[in-house]
CSV table of N, CA and C in Angstrom, one decimal:
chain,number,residue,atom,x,y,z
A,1,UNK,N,0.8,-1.2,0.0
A,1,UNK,CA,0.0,0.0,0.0
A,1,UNK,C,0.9,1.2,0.0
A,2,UNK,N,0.7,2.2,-0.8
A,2,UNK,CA,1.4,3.5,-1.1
A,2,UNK,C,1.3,4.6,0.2
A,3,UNK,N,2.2,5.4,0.2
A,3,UNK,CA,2.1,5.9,1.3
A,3,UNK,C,0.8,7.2,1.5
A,4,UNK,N,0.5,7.3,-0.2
A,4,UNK,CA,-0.4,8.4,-0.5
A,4,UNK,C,-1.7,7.3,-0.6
A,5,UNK,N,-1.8,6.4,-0.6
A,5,UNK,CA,-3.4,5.2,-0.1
A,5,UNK,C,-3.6,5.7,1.2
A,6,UNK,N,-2.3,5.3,2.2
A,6,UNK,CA,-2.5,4.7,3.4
A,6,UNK,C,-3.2,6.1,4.0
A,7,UNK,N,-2.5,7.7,3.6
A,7,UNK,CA,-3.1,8.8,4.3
A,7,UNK,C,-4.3,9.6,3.5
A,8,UNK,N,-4.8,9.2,2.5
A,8,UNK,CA,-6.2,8.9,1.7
A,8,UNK,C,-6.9,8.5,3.3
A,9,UNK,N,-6.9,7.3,3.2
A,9,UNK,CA,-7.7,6.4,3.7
A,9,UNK,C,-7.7,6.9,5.2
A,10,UNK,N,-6.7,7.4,5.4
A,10,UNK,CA,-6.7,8.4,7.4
A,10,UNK,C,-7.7,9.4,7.2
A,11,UNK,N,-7.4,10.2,5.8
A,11,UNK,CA,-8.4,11.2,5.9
A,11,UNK,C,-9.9,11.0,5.4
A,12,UNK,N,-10.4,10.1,4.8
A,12,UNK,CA,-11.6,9.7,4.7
A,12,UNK,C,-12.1,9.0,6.1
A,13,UNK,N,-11.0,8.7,6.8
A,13,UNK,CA,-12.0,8.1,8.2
A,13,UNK,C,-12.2,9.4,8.9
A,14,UNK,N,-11.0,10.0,9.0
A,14,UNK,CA,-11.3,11.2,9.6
A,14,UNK,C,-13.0,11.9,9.3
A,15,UNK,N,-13.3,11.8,7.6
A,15,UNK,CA,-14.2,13.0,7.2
A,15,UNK,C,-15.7,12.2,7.6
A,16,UNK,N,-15.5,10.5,8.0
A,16,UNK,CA,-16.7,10.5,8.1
A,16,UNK,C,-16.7,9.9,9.6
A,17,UNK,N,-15.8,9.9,10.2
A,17,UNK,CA,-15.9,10.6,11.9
A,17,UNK,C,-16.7,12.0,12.0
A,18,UNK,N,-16.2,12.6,11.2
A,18,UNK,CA,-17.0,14.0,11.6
A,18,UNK,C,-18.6,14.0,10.7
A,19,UNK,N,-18.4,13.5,10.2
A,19,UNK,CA,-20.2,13.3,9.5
A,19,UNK,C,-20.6,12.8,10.5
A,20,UNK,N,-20.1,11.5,11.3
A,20,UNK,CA,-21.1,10.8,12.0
A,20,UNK,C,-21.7,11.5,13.2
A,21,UNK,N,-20.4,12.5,13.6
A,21,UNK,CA,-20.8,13.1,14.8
A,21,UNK,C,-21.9,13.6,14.4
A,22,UNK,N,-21.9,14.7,13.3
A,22,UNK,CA,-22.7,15.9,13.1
A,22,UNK,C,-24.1,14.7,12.8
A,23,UNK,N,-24.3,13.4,12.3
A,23,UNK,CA,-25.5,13.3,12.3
A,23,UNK,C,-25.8,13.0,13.5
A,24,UNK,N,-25.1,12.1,14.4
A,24,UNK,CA,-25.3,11.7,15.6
A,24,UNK,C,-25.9,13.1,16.3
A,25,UNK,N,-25.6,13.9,16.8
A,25,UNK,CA,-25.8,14.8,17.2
A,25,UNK,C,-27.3,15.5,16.9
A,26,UNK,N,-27.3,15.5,15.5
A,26,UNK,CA,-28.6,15.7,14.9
A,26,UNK,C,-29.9,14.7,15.9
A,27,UNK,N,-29.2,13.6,15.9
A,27,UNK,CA,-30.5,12.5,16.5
A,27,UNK,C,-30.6,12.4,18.3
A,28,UNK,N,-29.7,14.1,18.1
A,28,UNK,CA,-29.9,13.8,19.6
A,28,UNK,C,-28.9,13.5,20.7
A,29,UNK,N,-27.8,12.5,20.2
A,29,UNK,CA,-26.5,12.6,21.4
A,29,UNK,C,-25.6,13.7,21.6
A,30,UNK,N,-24.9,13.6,22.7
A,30,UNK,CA,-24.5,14.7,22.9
A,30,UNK,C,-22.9,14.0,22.5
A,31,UNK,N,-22.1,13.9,21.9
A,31,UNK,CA,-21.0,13.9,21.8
A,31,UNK,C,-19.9,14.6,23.0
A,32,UNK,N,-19.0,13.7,23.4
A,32,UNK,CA,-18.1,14.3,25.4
A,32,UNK,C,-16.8,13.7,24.5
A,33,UNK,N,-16.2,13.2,23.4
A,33,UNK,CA,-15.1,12.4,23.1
A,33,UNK,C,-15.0,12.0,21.7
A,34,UNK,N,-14.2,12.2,21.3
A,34,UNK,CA,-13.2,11.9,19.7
A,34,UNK,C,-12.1,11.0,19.9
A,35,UNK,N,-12.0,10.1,19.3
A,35,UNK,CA,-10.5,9.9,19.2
A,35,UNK,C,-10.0,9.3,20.4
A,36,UNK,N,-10.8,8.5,21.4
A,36,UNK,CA,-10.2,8.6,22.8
A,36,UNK,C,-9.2,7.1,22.6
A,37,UNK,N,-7.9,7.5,22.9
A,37,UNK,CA,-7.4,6.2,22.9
A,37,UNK,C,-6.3,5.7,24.1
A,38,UNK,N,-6.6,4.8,24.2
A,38,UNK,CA,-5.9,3.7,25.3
A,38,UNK,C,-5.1,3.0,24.9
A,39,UNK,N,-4.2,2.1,25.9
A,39,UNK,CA,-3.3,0.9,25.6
A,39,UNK,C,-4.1,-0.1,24.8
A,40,UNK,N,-3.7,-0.4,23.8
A,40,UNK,CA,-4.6,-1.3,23.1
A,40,UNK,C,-5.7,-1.0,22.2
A,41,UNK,N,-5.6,0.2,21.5
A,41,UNK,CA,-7.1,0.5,20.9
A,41,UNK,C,-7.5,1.7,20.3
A,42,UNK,N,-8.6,2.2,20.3
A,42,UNK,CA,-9.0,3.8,20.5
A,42,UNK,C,-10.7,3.6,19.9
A,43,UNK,N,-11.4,4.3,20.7
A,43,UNK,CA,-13.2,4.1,20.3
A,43,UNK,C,-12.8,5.8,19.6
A,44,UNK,N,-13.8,5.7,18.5
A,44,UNK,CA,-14.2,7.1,17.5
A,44,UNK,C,-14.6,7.7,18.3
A,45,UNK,N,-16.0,7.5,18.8
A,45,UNK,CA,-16.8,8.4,19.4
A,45,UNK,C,-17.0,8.2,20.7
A,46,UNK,N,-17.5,9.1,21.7
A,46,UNK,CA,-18.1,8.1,22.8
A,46,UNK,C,-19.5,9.7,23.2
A,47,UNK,N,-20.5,9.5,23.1
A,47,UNK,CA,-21.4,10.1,23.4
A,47,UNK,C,-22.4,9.6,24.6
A,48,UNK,N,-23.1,10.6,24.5
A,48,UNK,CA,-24.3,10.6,25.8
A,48,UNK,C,-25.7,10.3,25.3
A,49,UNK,N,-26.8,9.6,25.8
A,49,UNK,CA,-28.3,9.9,24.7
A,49,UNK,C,-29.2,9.7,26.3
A,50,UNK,N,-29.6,10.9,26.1
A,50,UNK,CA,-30.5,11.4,27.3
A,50,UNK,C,-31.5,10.8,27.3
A,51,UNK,N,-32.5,9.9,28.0
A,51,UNK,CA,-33.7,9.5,27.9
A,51,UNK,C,-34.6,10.4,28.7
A,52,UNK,N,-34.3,11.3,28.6
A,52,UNK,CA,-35.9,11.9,29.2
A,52,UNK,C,-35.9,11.3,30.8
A,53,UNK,N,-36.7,10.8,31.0
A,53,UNK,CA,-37.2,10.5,32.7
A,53,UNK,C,-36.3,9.0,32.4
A,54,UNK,N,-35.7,8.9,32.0
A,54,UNK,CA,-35.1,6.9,32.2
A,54,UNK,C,-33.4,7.5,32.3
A,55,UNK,N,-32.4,6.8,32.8
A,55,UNK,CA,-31.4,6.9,33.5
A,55,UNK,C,-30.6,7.2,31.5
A,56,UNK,N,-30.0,8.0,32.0
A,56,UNK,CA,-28.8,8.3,30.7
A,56,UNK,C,-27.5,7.0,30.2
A,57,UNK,N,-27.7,7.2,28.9
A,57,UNK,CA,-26.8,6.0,28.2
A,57,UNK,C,-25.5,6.6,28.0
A,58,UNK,N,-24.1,5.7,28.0
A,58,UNK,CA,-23.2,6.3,27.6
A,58,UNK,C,-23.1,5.5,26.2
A,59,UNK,N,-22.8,6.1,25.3
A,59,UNK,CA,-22.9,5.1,23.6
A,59,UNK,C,-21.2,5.6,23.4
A,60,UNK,N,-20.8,4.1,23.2
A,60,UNK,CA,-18.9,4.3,22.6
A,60,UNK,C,-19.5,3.8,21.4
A,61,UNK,N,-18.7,4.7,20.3
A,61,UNK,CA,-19.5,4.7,18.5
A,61,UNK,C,-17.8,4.1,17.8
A,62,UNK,N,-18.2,3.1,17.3
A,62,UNK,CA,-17.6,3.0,16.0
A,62,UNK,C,-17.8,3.1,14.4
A,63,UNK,N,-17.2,3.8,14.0
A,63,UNK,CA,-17.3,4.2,12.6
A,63,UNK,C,-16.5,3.6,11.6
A,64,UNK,N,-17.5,3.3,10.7
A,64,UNK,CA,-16.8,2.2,9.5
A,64,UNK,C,-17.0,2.7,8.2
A,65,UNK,N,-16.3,2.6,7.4
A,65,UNK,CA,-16.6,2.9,5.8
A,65,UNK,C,-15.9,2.0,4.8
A,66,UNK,N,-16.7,1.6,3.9
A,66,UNK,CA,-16.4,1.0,3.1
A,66,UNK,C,-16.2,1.5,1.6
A,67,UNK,N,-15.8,1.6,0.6
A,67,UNK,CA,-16.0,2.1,-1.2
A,67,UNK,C,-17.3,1.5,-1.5
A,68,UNK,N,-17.3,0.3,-1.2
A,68,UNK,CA,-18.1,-0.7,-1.3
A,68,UNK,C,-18.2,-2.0,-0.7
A,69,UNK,N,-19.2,-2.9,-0.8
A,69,UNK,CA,-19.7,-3.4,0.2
A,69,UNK,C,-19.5,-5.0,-0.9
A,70,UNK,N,-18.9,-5.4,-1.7
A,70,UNK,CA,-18.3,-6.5,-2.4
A,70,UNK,C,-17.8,-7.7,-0.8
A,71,UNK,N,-17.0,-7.0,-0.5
A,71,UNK,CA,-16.4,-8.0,1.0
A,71,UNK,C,-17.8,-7.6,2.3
A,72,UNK,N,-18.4,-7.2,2.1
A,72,UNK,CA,-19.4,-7.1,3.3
A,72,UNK,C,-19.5,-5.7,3.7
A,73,UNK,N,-20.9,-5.1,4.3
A,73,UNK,CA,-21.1,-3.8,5.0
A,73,UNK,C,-20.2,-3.8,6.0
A,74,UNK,N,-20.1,-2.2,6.2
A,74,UNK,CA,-18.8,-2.0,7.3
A,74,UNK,C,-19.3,-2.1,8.7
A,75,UNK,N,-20.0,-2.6,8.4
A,75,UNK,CA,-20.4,-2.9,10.3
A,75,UNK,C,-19.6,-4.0,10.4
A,76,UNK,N,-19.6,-5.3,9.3
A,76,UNK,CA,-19.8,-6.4,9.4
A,76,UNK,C,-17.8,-6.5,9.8
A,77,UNK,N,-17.1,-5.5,10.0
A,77,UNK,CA,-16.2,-5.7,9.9
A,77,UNK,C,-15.4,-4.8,11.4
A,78,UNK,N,-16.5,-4.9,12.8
A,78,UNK,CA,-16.6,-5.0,13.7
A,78,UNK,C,-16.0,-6.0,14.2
A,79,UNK,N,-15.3,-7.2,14.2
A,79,UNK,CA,-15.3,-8.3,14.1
A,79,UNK,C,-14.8,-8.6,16.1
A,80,UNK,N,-14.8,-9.7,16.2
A,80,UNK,CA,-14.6,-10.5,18.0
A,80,UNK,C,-13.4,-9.4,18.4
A,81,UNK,N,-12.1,-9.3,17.8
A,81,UNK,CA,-11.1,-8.8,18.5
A,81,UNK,C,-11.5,-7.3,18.4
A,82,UNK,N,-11.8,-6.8,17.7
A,82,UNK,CA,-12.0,-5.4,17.4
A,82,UNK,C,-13.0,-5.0,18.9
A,83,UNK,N,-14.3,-5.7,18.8
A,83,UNK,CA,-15.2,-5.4,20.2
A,83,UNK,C,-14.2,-5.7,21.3
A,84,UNK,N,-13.4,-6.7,21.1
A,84,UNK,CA,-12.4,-7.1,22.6
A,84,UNK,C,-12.3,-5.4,22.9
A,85,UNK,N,-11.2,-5.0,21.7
A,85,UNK,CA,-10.4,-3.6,22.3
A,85,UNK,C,-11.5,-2.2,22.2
A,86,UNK,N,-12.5,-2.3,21.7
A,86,UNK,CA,-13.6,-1.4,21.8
A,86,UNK,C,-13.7,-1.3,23.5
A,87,UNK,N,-13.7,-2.5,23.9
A,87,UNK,CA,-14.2,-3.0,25.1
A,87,UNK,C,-13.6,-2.6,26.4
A,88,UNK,N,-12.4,-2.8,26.1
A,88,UNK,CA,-11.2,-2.7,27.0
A,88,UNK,C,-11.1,-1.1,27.0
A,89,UNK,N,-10.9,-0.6,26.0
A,89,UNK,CA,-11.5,1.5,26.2
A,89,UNK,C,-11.8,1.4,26.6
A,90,UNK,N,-13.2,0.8,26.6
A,90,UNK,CA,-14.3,1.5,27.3
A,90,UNK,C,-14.3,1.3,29.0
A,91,UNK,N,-13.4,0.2,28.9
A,91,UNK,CA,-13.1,0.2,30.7
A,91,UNK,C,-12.5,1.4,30.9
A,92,UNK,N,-11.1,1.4,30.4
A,92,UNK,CA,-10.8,2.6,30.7
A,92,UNK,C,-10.9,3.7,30.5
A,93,UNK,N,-12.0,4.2,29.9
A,93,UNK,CA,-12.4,5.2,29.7
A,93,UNK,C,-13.3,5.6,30.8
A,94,UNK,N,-13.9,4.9,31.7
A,94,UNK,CA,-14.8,5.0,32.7
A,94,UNK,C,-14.0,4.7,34.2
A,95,UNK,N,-12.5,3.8,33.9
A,95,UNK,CA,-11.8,4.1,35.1
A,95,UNK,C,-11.2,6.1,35.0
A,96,UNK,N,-11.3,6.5,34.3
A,96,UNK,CA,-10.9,7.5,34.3
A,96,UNK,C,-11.6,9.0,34.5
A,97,UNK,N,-13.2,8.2,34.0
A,97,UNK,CA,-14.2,9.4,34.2
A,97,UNK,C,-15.0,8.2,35.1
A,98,UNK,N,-15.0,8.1,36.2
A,98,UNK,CA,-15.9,7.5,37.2
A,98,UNK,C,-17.0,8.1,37.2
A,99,UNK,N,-17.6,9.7,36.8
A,99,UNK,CA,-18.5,10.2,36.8
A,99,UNK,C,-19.6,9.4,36.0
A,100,UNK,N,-18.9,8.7,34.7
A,100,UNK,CA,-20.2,8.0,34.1
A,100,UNK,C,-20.5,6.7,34.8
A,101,UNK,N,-19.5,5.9,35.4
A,101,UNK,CA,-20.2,4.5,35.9
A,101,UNK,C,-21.2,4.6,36.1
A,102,UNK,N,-22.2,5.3,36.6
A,102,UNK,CA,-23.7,4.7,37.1
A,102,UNK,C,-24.5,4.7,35.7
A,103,UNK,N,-24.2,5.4,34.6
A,103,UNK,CA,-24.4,5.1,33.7
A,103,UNK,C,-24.9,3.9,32.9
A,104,UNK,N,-26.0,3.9,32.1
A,104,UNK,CA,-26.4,2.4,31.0
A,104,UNK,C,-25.2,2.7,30.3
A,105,UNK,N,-24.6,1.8,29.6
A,105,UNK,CA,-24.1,2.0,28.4
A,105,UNK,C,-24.1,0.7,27.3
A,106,UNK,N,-23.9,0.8,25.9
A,106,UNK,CA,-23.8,0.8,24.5
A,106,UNK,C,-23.0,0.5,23.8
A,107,UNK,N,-22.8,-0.2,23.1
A,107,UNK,CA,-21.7,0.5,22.0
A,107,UNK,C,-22.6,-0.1,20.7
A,108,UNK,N,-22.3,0.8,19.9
A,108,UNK,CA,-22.7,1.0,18.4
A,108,UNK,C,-22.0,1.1,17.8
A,109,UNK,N,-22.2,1.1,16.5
A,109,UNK,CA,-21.4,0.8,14.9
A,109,UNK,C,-23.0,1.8,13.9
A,110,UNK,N,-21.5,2.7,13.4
A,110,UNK,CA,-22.3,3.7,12.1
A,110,UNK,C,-21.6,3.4,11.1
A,111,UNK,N,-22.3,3.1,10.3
A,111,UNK,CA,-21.8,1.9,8.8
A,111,UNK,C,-21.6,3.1,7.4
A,112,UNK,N,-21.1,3.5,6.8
A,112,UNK,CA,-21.0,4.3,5.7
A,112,UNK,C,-20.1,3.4,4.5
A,113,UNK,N,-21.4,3.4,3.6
A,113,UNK,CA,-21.1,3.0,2.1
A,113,UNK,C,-20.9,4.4,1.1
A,114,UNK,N,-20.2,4.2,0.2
A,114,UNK,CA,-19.2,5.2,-0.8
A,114,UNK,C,-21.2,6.1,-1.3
A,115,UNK,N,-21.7,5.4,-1.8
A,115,UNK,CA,-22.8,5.5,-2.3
A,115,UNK,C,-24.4,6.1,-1.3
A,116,UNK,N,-23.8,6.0,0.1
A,116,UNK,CA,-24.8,6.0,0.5
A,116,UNK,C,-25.5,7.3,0.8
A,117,UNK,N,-26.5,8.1,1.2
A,117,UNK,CA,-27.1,9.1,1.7
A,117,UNK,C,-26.8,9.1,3.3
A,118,UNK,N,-27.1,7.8,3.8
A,118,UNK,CA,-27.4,7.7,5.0
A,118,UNK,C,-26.5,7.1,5.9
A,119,UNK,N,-25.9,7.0,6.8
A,119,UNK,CA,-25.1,5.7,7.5
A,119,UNK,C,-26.2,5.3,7.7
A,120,UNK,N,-25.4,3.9,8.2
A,120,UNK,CA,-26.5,2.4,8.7
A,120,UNK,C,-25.9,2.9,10.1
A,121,UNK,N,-27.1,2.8,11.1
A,121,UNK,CA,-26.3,3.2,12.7
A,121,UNK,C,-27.5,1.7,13.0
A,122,UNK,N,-26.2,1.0,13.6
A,122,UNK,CA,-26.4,0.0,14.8
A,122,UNK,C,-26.0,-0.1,16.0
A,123,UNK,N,-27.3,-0.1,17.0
A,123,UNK,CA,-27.4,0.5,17.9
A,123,UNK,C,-27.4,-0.7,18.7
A,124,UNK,N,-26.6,-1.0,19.8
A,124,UNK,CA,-26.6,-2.3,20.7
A,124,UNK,C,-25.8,-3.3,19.7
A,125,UNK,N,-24.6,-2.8,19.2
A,125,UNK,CA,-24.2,-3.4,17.9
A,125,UNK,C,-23.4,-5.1,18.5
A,126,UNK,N,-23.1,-4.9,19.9
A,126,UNK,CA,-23.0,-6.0,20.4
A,126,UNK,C,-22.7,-5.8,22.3
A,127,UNK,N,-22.2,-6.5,23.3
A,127,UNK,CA,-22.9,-6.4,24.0
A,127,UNK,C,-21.4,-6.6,25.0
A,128,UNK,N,-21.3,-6.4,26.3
A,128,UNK,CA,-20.0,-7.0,27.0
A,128,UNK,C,-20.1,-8.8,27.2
C-alpha cells in the first residue's frame, strides 16, 4: 500500500468521523469524546443519549466505511477482537471518568457506504 493510499484512507475516516458526529448529534447525542485512545485501541466516538425520565446512556460509537460493500457492510467488519479492544477502552475510559459509571451504556457501529445518503447506525451493535 502506497504511502499516498494509506493517508487517503486516514483522511476519509477522519471525514466520516466527523459526519457521524454531526449526524449523531442531529438524532440527539451529545458527543463528550473523539479519538479517545488507550493501551490497546481507540473508540471514534463516545457520546451521551439522554432518555428523558429513564437513567442516561453512555454510547462508545464506531465508525466504519467501506467504497463498497463487495467484501461485506462496514459494520460487518466490527469483528470478536475489534469489540475485545472497543471493550477494554471502554473500561478505561470509565476508570478515568468515574462520573459516568452509574451510567447504561452501548456500543454502536455507524456503517458508511461510498454510495450511501445515510449511515447504517447499529445500535446495541454488540454487548460485554
Amino acid at each position: 500500500m502506497s504511502w499516498f493510499s494509506i493517508h487517503n484512507k486516514r483522511d476519509i475516516g477522519q471525514q466520516k468521523e466527523a459526519q457521524a458526529k454531526q449526524w449523531l448529534s442531529q438524532q440527539g447525542l451529545k458527543i463528550i469524546a473523539e479519538n479517545y485512545h488507550c493501551k490497546g485501541g481507540e473508540i471514534d466516538l463516545i457520546a451521551i443519549e439522554s432518555n428523558g425520565s429513564f437513567e442516561d446512556t453512555l454510547v462508545f460509537i464506531e465508525v466504519k466505511y467501506r467504497k463498497q460493500n463487495d467484501f461485506g457492510h462496514p459494520s460487518e467488519f466490527v469483528n470478536a477482537n475489534k469489540q475485545r479492544h472497543l471493550i477494554h477502552c471502554a473500561q478505561c475510559y470509565l476508570q478515568q471518568h468515574p462520573q459516568y459509571g452509574h451510567y447504561a451504556m452501548r456500543f454502536d457501529v455507524i456503517g458508511y457506504l461510498a454510495d450511501a445518503e445515510q449511515p447504517e447506525w447499529i445500535q446495541n451493535a454488540f454487548g460485554i
